[in-house]
Coordinates of C-alpha atoms and ligand atoms in Angstrom, one line a residue:
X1 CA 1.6 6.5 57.0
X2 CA 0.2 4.2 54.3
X3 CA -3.4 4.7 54.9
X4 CA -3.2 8.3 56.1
X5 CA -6.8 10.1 55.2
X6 CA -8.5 6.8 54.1
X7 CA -11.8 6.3 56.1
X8 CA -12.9 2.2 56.8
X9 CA -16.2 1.2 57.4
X10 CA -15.5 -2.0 59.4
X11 CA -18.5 -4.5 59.8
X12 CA -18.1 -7.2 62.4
X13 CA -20.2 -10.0 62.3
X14 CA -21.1 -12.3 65.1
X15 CA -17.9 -15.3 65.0
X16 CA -15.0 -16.0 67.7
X17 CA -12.9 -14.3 65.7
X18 CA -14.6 -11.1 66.2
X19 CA -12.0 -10.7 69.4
X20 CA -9.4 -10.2 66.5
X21 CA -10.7 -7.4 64.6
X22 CA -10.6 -4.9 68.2
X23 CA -6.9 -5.8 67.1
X24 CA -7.7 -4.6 63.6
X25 CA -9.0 -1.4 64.6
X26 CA -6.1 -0.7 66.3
X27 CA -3.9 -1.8 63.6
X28 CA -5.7 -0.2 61.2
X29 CA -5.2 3.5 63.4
X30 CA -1.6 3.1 63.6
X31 CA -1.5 3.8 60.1
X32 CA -3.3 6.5 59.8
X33 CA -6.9 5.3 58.5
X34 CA -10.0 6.9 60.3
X35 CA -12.4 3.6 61.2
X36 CA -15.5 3.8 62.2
X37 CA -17.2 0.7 63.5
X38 CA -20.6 -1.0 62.9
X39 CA -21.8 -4.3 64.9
X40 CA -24.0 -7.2 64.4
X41 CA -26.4 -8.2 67.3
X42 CA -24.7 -10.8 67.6
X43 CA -21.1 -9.7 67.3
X44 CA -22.2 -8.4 70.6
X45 CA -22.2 -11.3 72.2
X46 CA -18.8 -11.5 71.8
X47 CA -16.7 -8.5 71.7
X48 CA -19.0 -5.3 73.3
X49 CA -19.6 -2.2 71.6
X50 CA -17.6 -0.2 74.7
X51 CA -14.1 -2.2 73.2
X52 CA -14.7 -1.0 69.9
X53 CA -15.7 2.2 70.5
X54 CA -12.4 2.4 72.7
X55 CA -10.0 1.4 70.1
X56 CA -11.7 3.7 67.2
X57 CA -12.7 6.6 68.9
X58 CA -16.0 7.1 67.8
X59 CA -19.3 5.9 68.3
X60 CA -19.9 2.3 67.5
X61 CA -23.3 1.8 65.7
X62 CA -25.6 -1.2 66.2
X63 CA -29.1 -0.1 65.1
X64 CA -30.9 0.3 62.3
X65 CA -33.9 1.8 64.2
X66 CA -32.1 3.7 66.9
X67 CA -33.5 7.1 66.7
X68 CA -30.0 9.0 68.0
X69 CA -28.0 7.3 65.7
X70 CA -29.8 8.3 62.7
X71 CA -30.2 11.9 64.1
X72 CA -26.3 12.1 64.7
X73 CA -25.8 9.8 60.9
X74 CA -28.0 8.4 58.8
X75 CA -26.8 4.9 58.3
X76 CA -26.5 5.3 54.7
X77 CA -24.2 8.0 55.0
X78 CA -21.7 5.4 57.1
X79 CA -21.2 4.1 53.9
X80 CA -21.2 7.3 51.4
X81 CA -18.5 9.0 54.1
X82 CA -16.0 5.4 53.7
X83 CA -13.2 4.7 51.2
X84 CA -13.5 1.2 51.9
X85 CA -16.2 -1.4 53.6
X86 CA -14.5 -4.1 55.5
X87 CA -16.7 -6.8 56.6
X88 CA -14.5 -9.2 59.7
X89 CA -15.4 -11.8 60.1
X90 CA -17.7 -12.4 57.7
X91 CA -20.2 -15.3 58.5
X92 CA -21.7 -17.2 56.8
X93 CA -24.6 -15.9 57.5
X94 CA -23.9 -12.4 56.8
X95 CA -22.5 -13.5 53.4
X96 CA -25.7 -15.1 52.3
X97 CA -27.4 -12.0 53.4
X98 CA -25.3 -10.0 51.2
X99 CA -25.6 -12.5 48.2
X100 CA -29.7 -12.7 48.5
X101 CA -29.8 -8.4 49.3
X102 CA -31.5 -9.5 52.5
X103 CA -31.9 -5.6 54.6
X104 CA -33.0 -6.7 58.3
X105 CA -30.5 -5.5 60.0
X106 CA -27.9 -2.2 60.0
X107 CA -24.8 -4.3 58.5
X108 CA -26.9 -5.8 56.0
X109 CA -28.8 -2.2 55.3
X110 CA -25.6 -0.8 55.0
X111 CA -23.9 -3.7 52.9
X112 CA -27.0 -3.4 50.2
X113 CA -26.8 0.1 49.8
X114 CA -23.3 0.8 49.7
X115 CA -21.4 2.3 46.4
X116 CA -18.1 1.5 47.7
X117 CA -15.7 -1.5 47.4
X118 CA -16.4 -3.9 49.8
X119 CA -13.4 -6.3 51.4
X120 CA -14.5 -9.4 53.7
X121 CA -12.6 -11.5 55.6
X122 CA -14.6 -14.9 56.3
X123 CA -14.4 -16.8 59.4
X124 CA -16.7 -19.9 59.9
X125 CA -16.1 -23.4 60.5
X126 CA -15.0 -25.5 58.0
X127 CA -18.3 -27.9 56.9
X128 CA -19.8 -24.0 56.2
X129 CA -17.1 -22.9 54.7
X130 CA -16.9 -25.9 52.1
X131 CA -20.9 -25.6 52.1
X132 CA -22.5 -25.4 48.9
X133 CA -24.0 -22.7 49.8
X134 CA -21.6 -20.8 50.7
X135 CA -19.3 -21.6 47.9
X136 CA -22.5 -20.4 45.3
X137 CA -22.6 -17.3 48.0
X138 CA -19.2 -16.1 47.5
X139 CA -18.9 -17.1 43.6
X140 CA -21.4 -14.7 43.2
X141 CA -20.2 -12.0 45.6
X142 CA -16.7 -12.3 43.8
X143 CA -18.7 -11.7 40.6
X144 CA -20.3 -8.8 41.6
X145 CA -16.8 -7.4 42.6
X146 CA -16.7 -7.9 46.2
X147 CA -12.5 -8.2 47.1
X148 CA -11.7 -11.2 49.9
X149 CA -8.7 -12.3 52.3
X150 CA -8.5 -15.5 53.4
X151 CA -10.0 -17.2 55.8
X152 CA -6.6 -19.2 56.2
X153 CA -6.7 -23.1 57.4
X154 CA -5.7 -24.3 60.9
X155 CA -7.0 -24.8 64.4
X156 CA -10.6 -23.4 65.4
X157 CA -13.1 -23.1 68.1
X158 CA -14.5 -26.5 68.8
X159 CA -11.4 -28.4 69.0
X160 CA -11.8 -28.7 65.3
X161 CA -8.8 -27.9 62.3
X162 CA -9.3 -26.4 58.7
X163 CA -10.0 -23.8 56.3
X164 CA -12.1 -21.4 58.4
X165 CA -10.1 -19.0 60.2
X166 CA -9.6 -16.1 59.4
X167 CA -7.2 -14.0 58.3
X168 CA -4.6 -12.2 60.9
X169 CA -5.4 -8.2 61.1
X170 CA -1.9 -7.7 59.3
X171 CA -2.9 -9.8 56.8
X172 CA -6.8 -8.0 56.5
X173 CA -4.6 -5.2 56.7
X174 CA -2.3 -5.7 53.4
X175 CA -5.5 -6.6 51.7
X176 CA -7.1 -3.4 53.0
X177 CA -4.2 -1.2 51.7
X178 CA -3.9 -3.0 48.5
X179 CA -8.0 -2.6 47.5
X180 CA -7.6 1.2 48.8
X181 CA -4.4 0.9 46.4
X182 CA -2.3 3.2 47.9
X183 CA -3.9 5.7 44.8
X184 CA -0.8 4.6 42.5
X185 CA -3.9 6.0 39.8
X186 CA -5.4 8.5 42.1
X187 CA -6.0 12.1 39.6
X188 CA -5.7 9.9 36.6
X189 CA -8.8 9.0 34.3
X190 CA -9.7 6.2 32.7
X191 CA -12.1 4.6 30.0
X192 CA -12.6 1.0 29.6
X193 CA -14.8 -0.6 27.2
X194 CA -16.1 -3.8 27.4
X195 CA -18.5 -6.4 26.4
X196 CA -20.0 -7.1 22.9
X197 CA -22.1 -5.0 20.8
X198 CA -24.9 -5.7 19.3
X199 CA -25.8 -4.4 15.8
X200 CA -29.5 -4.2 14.7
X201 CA -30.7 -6.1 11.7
X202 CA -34.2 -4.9 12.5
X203 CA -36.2 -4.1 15.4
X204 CA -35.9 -7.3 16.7
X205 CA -32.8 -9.0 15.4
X206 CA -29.0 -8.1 15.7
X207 CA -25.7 -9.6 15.2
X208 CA -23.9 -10.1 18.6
X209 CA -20.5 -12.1 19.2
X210 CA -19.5 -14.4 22.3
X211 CA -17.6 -11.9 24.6
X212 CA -18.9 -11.7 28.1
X213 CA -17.3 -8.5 29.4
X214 CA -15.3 -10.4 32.5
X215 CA -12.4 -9.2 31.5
X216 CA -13.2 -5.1 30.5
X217 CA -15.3 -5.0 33.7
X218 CA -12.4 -6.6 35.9
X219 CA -10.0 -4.0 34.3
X220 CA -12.1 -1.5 35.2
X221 CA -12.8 -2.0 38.4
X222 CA -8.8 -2.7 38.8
X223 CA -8.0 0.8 37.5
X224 CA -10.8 2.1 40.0
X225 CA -9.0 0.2 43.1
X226 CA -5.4 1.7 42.3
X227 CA -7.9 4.8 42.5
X228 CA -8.2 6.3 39.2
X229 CA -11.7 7.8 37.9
X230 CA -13.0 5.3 35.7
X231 CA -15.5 5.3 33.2
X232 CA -16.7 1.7 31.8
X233 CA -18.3 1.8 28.9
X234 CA -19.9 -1.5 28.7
X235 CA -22.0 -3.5 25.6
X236 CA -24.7 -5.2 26.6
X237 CA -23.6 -8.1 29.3
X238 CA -24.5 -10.4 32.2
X239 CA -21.6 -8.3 34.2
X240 CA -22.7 -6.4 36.8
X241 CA -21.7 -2.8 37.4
X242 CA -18.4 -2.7 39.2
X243 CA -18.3 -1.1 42.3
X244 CA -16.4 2.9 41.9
X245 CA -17.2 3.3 38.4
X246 CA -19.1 5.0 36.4
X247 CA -21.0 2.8 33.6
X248 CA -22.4 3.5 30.3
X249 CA -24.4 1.3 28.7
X250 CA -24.6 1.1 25.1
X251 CA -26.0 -1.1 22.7
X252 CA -23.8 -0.6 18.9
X253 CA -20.3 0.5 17.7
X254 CA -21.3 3.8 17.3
X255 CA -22.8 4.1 20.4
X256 CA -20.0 3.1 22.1
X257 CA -17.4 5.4 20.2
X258 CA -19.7 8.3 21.1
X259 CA -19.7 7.6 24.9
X260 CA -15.9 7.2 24.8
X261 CA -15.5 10.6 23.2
X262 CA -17.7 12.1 25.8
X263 CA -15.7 10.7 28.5
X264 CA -12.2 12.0 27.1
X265 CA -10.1 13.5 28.3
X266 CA -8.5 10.6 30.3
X267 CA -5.2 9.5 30.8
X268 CA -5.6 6.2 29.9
X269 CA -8.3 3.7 27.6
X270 CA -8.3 0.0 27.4
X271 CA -10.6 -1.3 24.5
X272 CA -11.4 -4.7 25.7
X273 CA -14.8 -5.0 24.0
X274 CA -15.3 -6.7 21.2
X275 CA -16.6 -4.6 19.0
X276 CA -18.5 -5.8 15.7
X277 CA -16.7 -4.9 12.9
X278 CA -19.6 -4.3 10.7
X279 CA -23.0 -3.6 10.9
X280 CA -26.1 -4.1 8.9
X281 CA -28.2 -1.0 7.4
X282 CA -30.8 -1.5 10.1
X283 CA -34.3 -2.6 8.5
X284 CA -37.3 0.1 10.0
X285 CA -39.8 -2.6 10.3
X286 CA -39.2 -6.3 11.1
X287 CA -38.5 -8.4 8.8
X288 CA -41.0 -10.9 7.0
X289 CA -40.6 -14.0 6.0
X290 CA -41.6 -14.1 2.3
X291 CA -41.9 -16.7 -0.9
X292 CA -38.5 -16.4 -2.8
X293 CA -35.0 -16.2 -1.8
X294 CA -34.1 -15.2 2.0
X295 CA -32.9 -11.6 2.5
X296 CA -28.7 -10.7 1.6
X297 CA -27.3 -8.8 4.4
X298 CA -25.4 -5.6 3.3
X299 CA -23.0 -5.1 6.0
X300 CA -21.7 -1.5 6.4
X301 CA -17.9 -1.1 8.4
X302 CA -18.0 0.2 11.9
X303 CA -16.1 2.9 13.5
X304 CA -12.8 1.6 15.4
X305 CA -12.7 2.5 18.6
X306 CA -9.5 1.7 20.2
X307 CA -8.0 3.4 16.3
X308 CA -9.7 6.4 17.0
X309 CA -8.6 6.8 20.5
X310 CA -4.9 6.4 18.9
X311 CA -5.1 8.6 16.8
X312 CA -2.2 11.7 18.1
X313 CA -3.8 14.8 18.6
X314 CA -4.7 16.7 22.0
X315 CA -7.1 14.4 23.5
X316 CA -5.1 11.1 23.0
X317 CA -4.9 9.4 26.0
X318 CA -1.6 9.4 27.2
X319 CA -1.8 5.4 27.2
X320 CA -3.9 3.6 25.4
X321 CA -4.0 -0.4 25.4
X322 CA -5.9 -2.7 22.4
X323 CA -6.5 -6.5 22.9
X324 CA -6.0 -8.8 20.4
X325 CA -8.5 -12.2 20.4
X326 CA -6.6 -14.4 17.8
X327 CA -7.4 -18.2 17.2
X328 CA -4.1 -18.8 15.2
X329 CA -1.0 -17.0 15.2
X330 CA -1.3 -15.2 17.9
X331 CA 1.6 -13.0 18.9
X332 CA 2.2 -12.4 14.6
X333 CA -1.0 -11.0 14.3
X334 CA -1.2 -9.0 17.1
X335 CA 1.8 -7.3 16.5
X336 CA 0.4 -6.3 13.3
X337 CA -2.5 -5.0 14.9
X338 CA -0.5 -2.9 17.5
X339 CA 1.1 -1.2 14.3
X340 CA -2.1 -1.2 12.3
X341 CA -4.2 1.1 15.3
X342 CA -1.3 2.8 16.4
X343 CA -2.5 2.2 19.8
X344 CA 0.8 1.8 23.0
X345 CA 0.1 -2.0 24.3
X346 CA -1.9 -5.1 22.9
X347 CA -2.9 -7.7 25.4
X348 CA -2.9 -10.4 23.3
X349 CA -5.2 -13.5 24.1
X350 CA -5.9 -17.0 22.8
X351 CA -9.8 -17.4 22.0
X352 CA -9.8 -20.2 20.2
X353 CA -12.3 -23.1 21.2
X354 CA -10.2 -25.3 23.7
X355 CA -8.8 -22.2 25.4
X356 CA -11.9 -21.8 26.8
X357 CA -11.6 -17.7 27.2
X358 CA -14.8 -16.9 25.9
X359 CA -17.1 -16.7 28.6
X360 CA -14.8 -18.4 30.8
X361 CA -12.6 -17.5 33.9
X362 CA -9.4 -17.8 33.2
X363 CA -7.3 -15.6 30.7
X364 CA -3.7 -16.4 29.1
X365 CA -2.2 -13.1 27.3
X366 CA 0.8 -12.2 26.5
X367 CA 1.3 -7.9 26.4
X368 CA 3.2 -6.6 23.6
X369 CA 4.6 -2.8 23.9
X370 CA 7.3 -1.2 22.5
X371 CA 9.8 -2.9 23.8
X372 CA 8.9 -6.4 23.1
X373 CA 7.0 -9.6 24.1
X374 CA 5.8 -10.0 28.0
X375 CA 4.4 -13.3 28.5
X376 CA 2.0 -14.1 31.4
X377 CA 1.2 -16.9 33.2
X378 CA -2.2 -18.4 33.2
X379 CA -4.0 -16.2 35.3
X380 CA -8.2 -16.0 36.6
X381 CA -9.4 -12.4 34.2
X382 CA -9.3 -10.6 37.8
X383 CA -5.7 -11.4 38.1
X384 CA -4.9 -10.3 34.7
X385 CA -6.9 -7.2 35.2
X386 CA -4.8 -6.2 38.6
X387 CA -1.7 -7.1 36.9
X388 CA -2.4 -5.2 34.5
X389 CA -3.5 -1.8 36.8
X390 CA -0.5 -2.2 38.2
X391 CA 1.6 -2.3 35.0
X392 CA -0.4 1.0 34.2
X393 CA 0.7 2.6 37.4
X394 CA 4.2 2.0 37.1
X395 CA 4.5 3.2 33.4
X396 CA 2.7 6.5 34.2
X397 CA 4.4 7.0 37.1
X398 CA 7.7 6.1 35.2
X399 CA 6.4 8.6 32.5
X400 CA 5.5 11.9 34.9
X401 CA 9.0 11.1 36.6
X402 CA 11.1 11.6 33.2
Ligands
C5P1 O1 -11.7 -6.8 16.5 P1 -10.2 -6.6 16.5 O2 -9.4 -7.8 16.6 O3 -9.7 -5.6 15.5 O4 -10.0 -5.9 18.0 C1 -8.7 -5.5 18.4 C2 -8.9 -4.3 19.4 O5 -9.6 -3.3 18.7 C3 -9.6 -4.6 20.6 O6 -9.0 -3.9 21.6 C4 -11.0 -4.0 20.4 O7 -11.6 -3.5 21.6 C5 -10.7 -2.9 19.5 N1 -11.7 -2.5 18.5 C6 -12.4 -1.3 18.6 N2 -13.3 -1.0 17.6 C7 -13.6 -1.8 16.6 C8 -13.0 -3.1 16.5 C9 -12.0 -3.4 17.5 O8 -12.1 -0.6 19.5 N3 -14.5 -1.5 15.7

């Protein structure tokens, strides 16, 4: 059974299509996941706590005050004792909740306080859905790696026909099984770095570069889906902390080469920061502007990371992938730099101006192994990060079987 073991947290907020996920929890049982239910007050009023309870065989939970149910489980363990949080439907309300950290309630308790990734699956009408609002809501939910399905278009309550509904409990339950990843990673380790650093001039002052992390952290939290232990070692970034894995923040090169050799051994490592090549000989005090020329920099060469990690011995990662940002002759010179760092894969990646891949969404890359040139479609950086988990599973799996 596909989800055999794997415990759900399902959260059902107060919509219509709240009738559909007592189908869910049903669905969800037949293969094998354990699902324990938590409701809304007012996902009450339309599906009662006595179905849900039925079709999960458990205790349903409802309160955030209720003195037995915190006895019998303290409501932040409902989350701590889950693979997976599934919140269907999702309303709008409850989505803005989540994306403000409101805590008034047991779903939203619950929702703020959980370490584990989170799946919705929104149902509203469509004027919300298309809401400003809500679109800013669920931007930044996606962001903080929250994973969605749906809702699809078509009829809804009201008489009314659009994007809204949502998605059918198969279809919630594909998504659930592909976030729980069937553990195509599960017992493997990983190390991700991402981000930029930054290299002190002086107390105050460093030399930084334009990388924004999107694409390390969405890597990371890919490899953590398809369930391997991940480790992210991030430069300083906007990004928040993916959801499953473990971070460590770091500030210079050499920071972040120590942190990676402290988190080996690991199966596989993916250098996606963009590391400064050189740093300055830090000044002790901060420095003054004086009469007469402006100070020279002396830059120094940094450690390489993802070379280091290469390098064969015991404690090589069994798999170890380099990107290459190029402006100009892209595929050339990241074959070179395959060679040159000895590392397995390069994901190579166009950064120049009008690609827009600094900072931006979307990613182009094309990955270069062994065997040759792979060429990807444009793709959003989460897309390129799953596709790229995947392409991990498969070649370690492919490995351990020969
Ligand atoms: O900066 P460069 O183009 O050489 O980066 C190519 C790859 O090497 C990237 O995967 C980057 O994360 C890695 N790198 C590193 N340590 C450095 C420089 C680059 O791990 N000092």
């Amino acid at each position: 059974m596909p989800l055999q073991g794997r415990r759900i947290l399902l959260i059902i907020a107060g919509g219509i299509a709240a009738y559909k996920s007592l189908d869910l929890i049903r669905r969800l049982r037949e293969r094998g996941a354990a699902v324990r239910v938590v409701m809304t007050a007012a996902a009450q009023r339309f599906v009662t706590p006595l179905a849900a309870a039925s079709l999960s065989g458990d205790q349903v939970y409802t309160d955030l005050f209720s003195l037995t149910e915190e006895s019998e489980m303290g409501h932040l363990r409902l989350a701590a004792e889950a693979d997976l949080v599934v919140v269907a439907p999702a309303t709008a309300d409850l989505l803005a909740k989540m994306a403000a950290g409101l805590a008034d309630d047991l779903a939203s308790t619950i929702l703020l306080a959980a370490d584990k990734p989170i799946l919705i699956a929104p149902a509203m009408n469509t004027r919300m859905w298309l809401h400003a609002a809500t679109i800013a809501n669920l931007a930044l939910l996606e962001r903080r790696g929250v994973e969605r399905i749906g809702p699809n278009a078509g009829p809804l309550a009201e008489h009314e026909s659009g994007p809204g509904r949502m998605a059918e409990p198969l279809e919630i339950v594909a998504a659930v099984e592909q976030c729980l990843g069937g553990g195509a990673l599960s017992g493997r380790r990983a190390i991700v770095t991402s981000g930029p650093t930054h290299e002190p001039l002086d107390p105050v002052r460093y030399i930084a570069n334009r990388s924004s992390g999107k694409q390390g952290h969405a890597i990371a939290a890919a490899l953590a889906r398809l369930g391997a232990e991940t480790v992210l070692v991030s430069g300083p970034t906007s990004e928040p902390d993916p959801p499953g894995v473990r971070v460590l923040h770091v500030e210079t090169a050499r920071e972040m080469l120590a942190a990676c050799e402290k988190a080996l051994p690991a199966d596989i490592a993916v250098c996606a920061a963009a590391v400064a090549d050189w740093r300055a000989e830090a000044a002790p005090q901060k420095l003054k502007k004086k009469n007469g020329p402006p100070p020279t920099l002396k830059l120094v060469e940094n450690p390489d990371i993802l070379a280091t990690l290469s390098k064969p011995g015991n404690r090589r990662p069994r798999l170890v992938v380099g990107f290459a940002a190029e402006t100009e002759k892209l595929i050339e010179h990241a074959q070179a730099k395959r060679a040159k760092k000895g590392c397995d894969w390069i994901i190579a990646n166009d950064v120049s101006a009008p690609a827009g891949t600094f900072g931006g969404d979307a990613n182009t890359v094309h990955v270069i192994d062994e065997a040759g040139v792979e060429d990807w479609p444009p793709l959003s950086k989460r897309e390129v990060a799953a596709r790229l988990a995947t392409r991990i599973a498969r070649f370690l799996a492919q490995k351990a079987a020969e």
